[in-house]
Short mmCIF file of C-alpha atoms in Angstrom, two decimals:
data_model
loop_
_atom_site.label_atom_id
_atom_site.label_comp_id
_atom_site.label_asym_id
_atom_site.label_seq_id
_atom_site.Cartn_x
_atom_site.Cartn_y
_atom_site.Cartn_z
CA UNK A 299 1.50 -83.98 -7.26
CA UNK A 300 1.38 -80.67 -9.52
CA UNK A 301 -2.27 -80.45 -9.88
CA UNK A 302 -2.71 -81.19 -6.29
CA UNK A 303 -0.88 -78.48 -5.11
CA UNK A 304 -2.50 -76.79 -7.66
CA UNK A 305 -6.08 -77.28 -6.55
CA UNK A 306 -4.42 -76.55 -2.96
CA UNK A 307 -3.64 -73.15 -3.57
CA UNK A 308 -7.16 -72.18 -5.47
CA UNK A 309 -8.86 -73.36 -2.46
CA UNK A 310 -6.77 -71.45 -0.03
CA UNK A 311 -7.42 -68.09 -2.07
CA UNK A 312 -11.10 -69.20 -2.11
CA UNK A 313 -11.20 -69.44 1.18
CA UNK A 314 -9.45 -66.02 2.30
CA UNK A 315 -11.49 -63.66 -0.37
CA UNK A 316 -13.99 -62.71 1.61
CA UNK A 317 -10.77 -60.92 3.61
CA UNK A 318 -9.61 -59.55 0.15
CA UNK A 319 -12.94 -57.71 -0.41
CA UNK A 320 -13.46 -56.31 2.98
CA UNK A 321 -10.55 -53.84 2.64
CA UNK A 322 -11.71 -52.73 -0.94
CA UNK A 323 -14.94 -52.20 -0.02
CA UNK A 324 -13.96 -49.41 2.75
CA UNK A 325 -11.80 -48.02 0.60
CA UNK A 326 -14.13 -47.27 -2.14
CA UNK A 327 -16.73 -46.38 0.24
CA UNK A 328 -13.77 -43.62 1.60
CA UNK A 329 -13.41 -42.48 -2.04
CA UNK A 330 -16.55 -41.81 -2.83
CA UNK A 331 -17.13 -40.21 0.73
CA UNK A 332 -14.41 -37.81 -0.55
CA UNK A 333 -15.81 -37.51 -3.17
CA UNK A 334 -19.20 -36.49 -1.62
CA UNK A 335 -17.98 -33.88 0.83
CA UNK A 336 -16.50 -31.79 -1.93
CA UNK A 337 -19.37 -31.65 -4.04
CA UNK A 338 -21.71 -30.98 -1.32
CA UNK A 339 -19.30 -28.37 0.33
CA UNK A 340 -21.49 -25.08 1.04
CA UNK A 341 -19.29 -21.80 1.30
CA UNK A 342 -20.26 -19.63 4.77
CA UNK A 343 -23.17 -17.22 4.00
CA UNK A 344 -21.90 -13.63 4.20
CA UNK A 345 -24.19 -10.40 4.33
CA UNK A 346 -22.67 -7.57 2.78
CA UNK A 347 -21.90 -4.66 4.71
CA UNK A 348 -21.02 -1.17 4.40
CA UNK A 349 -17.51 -0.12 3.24
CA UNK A 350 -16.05 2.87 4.85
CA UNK A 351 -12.73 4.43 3.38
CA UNK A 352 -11.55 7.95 5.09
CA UNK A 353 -8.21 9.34 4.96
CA UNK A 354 -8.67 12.52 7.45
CA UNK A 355 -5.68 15.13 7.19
CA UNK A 356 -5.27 19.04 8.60
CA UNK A 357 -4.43 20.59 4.92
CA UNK A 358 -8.09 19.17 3.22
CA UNK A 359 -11.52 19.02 3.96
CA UNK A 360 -12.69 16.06 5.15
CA UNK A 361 -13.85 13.39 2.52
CA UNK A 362 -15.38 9.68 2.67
CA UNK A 363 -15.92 7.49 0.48
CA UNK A 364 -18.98 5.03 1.06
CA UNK A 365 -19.01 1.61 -0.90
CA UNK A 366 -20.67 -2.07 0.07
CA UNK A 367 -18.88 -5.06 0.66
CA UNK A 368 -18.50 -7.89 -2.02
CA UNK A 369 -19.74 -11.24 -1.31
CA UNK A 370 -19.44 -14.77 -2.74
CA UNK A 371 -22.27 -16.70 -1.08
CA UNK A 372 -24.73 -15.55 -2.77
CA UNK A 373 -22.96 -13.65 -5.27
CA UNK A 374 -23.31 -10.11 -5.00
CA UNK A 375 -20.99 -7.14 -6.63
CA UNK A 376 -19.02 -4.43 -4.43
CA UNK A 377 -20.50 -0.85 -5.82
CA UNK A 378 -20.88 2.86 -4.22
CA UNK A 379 -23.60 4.16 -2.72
CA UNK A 380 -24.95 7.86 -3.51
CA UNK A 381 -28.10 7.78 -0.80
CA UNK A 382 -26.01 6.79 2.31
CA UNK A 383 -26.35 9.20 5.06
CA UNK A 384 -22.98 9.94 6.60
CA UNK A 385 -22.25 12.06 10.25
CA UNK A 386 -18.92 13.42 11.30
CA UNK A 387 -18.31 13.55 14.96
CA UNK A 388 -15.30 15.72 16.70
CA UNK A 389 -14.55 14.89 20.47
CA UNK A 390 -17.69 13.08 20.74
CA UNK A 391 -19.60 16.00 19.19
CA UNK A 392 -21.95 16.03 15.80
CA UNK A 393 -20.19 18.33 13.13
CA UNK A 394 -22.63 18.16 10.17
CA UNK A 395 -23.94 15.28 7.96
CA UNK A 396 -22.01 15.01 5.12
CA UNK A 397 -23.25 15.49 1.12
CA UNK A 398 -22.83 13.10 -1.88
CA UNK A 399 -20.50 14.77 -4.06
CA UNK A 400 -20.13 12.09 -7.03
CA UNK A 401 -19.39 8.41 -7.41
CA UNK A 402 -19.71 7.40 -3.43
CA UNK A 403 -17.35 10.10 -2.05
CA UNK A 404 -19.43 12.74 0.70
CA UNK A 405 -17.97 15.65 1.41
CA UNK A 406 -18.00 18.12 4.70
CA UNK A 407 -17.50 21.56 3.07
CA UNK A 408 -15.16 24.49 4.68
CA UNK A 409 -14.58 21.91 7.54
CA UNK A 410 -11.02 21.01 8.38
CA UNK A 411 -9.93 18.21 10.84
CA UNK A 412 -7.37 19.91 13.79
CA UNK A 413 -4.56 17.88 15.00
CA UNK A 414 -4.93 16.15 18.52
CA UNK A 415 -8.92 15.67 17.56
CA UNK A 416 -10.64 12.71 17.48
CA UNK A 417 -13.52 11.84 14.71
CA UNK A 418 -15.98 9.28 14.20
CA UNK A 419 -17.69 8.73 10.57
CA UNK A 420 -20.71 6.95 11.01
CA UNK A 421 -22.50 5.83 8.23
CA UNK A 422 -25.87 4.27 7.60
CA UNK A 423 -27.97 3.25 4.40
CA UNK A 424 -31.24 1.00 3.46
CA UNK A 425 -30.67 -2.65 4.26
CA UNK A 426 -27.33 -2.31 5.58
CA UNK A 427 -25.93 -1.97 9.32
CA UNK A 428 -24.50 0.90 10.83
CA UNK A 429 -21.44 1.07 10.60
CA UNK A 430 -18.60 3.79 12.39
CA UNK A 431 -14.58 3.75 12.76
CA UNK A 432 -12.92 6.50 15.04
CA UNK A 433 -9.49 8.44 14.45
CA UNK A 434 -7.34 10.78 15.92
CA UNK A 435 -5.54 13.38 14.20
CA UNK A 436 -0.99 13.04 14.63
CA UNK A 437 -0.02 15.71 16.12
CA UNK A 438 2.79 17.74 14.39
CA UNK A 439 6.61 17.63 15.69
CA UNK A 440 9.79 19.60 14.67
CA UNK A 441 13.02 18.69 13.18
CA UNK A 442 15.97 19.65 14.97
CA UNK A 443 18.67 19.22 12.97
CA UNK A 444 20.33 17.86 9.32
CA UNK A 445 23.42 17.03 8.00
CA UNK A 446 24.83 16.31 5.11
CA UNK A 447 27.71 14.15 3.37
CA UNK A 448 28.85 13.10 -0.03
CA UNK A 449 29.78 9.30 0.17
CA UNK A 450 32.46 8.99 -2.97
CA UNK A 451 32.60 4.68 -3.63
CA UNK A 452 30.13 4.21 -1.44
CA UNK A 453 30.39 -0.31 -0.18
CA UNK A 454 27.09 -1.23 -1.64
CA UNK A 455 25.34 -5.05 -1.36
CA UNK A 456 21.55 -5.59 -2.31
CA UNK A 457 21.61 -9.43 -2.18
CA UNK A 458 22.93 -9.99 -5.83
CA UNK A 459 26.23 -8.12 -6.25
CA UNK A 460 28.89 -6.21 -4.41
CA UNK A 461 29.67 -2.83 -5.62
CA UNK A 462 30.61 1.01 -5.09
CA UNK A 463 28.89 4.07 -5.99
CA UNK A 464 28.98 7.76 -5.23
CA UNK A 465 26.03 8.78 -2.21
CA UNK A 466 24.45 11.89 -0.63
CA UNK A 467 24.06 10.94 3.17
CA UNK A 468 21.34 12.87 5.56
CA UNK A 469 21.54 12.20 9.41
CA UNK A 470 18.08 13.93 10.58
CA UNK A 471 17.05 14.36 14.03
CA UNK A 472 13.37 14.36 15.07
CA UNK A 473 11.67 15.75 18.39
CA UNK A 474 9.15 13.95 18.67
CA UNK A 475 6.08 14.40 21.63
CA UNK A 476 7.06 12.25 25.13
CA UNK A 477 5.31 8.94 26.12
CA UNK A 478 3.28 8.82 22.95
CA UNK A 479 3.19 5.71 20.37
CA UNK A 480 4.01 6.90 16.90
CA UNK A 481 4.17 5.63 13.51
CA UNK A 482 5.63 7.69 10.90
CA UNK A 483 7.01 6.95 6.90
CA UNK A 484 9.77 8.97 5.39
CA UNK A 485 10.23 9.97 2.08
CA UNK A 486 12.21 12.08 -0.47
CA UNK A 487 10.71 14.50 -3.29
CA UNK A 488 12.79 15.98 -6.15
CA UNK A 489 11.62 19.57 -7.60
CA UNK A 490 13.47 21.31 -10.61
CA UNK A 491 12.18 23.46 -13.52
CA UNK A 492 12.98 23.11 -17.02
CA UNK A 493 12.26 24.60 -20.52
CA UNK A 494 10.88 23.11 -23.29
CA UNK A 495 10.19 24.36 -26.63
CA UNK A 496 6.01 24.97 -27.47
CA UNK A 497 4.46 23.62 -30.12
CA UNK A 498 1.02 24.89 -31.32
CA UNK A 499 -1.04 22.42 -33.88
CA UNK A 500 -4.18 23.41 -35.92
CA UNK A 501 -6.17 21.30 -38.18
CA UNK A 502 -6.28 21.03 -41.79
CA UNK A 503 -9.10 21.15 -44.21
CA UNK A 504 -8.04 18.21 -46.05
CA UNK A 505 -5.82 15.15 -44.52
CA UNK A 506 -2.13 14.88 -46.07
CA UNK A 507 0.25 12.11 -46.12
CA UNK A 508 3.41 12.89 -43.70
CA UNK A 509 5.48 10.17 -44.92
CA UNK A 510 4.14 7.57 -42.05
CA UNK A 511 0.44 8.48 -42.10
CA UNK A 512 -2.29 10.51 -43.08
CA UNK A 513 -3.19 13.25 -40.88
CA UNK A 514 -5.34 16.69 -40.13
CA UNK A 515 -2.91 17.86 -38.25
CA UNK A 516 0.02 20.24 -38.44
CA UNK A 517 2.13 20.77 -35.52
CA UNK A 518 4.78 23.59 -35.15
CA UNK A 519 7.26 25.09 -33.07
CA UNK A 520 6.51 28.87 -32.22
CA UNK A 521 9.54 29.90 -31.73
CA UNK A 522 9.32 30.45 -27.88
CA UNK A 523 10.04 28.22 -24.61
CA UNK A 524 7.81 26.70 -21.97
CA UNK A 525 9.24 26.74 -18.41
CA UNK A 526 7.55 24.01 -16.59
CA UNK A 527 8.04 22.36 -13.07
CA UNK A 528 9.23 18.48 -12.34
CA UNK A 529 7.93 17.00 -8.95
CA UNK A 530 9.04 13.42 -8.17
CA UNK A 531 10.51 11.13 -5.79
CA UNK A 532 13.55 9.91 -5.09
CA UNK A 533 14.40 6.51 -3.88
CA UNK A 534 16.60 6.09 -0.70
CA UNK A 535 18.32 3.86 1.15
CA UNK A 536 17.28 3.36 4.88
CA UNK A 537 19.87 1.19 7.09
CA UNK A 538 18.41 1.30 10.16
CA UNK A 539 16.90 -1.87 11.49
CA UNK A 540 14.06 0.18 13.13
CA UNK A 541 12.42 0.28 9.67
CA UNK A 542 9.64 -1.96 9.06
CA UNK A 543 8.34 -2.02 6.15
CA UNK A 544 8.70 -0.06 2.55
CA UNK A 545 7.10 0.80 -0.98
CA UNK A 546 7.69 1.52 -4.29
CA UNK A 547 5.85 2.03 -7.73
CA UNK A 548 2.44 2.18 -5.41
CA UNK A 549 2.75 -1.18 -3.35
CA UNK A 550 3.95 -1.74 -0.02
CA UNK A 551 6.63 -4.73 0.27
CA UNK A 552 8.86 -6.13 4.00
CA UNK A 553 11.83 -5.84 2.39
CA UNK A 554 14.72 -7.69 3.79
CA UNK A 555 16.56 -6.45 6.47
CA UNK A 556 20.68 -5.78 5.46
CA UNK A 557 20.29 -5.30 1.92
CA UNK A 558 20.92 -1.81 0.29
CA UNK A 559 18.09 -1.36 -1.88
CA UNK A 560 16.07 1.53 -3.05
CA UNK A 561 12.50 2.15 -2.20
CA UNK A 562 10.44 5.33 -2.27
CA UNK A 563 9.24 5.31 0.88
CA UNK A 564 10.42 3.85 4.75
CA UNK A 565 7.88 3.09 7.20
CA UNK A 566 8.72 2.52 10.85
CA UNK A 567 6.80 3.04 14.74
CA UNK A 568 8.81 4.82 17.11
CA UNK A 569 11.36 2.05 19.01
CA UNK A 570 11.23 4.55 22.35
CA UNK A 571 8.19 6.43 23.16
CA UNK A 572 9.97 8.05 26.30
CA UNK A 573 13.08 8.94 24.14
CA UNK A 574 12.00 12.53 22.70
CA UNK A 575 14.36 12.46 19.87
CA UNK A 576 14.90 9.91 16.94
CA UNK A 577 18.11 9.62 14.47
CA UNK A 578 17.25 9.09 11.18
CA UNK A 579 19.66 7.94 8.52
CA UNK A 580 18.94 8.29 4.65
CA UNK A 581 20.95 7.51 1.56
CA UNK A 582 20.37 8.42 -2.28
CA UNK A 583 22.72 8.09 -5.38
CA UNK A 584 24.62 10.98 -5.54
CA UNK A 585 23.39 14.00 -8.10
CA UNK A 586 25.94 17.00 -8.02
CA UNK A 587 24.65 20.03 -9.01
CA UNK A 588 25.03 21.27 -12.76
CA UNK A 589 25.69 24.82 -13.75
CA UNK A 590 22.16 26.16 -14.27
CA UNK A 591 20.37 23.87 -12.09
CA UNK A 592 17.54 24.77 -9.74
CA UNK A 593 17.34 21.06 -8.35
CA UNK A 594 16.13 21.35 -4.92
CA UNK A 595 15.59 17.53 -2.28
CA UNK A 596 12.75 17.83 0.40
CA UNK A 597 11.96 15.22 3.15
CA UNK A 598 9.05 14.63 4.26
CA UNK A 599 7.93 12.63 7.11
CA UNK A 600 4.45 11.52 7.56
CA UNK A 601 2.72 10.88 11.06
CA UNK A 602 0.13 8.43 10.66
CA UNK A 603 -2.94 7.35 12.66
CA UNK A 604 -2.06 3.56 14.41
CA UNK A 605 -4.85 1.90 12.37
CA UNK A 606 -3.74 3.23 9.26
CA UNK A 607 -0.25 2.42 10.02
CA UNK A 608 -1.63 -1.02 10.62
CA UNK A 609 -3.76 -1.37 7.34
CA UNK A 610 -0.22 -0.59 5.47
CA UNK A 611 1.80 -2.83 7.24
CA UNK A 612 -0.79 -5.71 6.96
CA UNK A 613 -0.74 -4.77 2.78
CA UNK A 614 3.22 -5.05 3.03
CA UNK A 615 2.90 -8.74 4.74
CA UNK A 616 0.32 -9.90 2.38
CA UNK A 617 2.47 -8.85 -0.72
CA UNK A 618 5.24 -11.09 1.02
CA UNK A 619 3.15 -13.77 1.58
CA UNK A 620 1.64 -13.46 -2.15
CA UNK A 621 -0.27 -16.87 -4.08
CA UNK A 622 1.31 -18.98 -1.71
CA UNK A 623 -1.38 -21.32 -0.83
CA UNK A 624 0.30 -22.62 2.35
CA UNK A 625 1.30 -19.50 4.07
CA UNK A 626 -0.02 -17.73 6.77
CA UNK A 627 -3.44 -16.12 6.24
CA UNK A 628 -2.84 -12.31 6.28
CA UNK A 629 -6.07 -10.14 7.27
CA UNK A 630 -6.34 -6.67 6.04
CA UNK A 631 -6.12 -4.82 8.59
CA UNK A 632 -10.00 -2.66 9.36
CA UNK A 633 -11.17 -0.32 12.29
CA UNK A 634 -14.82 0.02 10.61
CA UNK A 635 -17.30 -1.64 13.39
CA UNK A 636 -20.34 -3.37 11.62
CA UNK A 637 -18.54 -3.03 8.31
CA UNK A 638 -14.85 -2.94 6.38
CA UNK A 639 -12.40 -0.45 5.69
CA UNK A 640 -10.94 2.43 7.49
CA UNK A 641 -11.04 5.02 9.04
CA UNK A 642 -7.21 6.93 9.44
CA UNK A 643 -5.32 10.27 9.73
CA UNK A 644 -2.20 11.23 8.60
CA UNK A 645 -0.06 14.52 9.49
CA UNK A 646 3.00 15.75 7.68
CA UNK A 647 6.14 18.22 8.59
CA UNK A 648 8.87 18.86 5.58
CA UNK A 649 11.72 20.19 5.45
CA UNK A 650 14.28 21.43 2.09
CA UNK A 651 17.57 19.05 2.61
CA UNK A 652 20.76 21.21 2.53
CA UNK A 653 23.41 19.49 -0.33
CA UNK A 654 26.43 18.18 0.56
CA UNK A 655 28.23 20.00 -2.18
#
């Protein structure tokens, strides 16, 4: 009875293989389908194109930089181009054709952009297409007003800890044109003088040993002082929930939104355009005065161009989104037709902050 059930069963499985094998062979066939499309995968051909990077402001000269694009399919470097031949427009009309000055930038000499104007850079080169982006100069606008206010144990939360710490608090007040978009960043800059002692060095004939190394040099101290000047910023708090983005150390970043944390600078677009004045609020660690000090805190607020505001905020969301493959894709933001890069403005009013000592 065993071996007949026995010799039952091996015929049954006989009988249904065929069944067995069906399945296995689509799957393998799948596999190697898979298998197939990636090796045989062919990346988009890309020509590259002209890269156009202008930063157009009243207090310079105006200056481009011409580059090419880089590509992957076929490989091809990004590099500058000295030979390019680069126009300036104003209100529609030809200013001059700008000249190679070294390493890609062209330069329009003893030529100044105004605010409220409008310029195209159009550039062209061998093998390449035209390409052109358009800005307009921000016009200027005035404070109206600042105060002051030292913060002693000032509530402070920046998503890790709770503490308190002594602030200086400035309320400014912009007026700001009617009906117009704006986008603007806000910033503070620290300027003292100091003294240091000089130092002159002159080289030996013959090295010495100095008890670390051997050396040439002597170095000494003459006796008398150097007074020299210290320029740099100073990071701030900015509450307000009209701010968009930030940076620090050079990058742009989102920041998150009810934290007190430092950055360098505070971007935001104006949340009214038919309100002519805007409240800003800014707060910085507190730095009383010492006897002998010339410390002096400026603001300054930038007006920027809307496509170079955009460029900047799209660099703040793609440092958010950062190697995550499966975020969303984040374009750099460009206003270069036929090409890449940009073509911007900015505009700048300052003003010295009064302490609240």
């Amino acid at each position: 009875h065993s071996i007949l059930t026995q010799k039952h069963f091996v015929m049954k499985a006989i009988k249904f293989l065929p069944f067995l094998f069906i399945p296995l062979l689509l799957i393998s066939f799948c596999l190697g389908s898979c298998e197939k499309y990636v090796t045989d995968f062919d990346l988009e051909k890309k020509e590259a194109r002209l890269v156009i990077n202008a930063l157009l402001n009243p207090d310079s000269i105006v200056t481009v930089h011409i580059s090419t694009s880089k590509t992957l399919n076929p490989p091809r470097p990004s590099y500058y181009l000295t030979e390019a031949k680069v126009m300036v427009y104003e209100n529609g009309k030809l200013l001059g054709t700008m000249l190679h000055d070294s390493m890609g930038y062209y330069l329009l000499p003893d030529v100044r952009p105004q605010a409220g104007a409008t310029y195209r850079i159009e550039a062209s080169a061998e093998d390449y297409a035209t390409a052109y982006g358009e800005t307009r100069i921000p016009q200027g606008f005035r404070i109206e007003q600042i105060e002051s206010e030292f913060l002693p144990s000032y509530p402070l939360y920046d998503g890790w800890e709770h503490r308190t710490q002594d602030l200086e608090e400035y309320r400014i007040v912009l007026k700001l044109p009617e009906g117009v978009d704006t986008w603007h960043g806000v910033s503070l800059i620290s300027e003292s003088t100091y003294s240091s002692e000089e130092w002159e060095c002159v080289t030996l004939d013959e090295p010495y040993y100095n008890g670390y190394m051997w050396t040439q040099d002597s170095c000494y101290w003459t006796g008398d002082y150097l007074t020299q000047n210290y320029r740099g910023a100073t990071s701030s708090i900015a509450p307000q929930d009209f701010i968009q983005f930030r940076s620090g150390w050079s990058y742009f970043e989102m920041g998150e939104r009810g934290l007190d944390n430092f950055y360098q600078k505070h971007y935001f677009s104006r949340p009214d355009k038919h309100k002519p004045s805007l409240s800003l609020l800014l707060r910085i660690n507190a730095n009383p005065p010492s006897e002998g000090s010339d410390q002096q805190l400026t603001l300054y607020i930038d007006s920027y161009s809307e496509a170079l505001y955009k460029q900047m905020y799209s660099l703040a969301q793609a440092e958010e989104v950062g190697d995550n493959p499966f975020a969303e894709k984040i374009n750099i933001y460009t206003n270069v037709v036929n090409g890449l890069g940009l073509v911007g403005s900015i505009n700048n009013t300052n003003r010295l902050l009064p302490p609240p000592y």
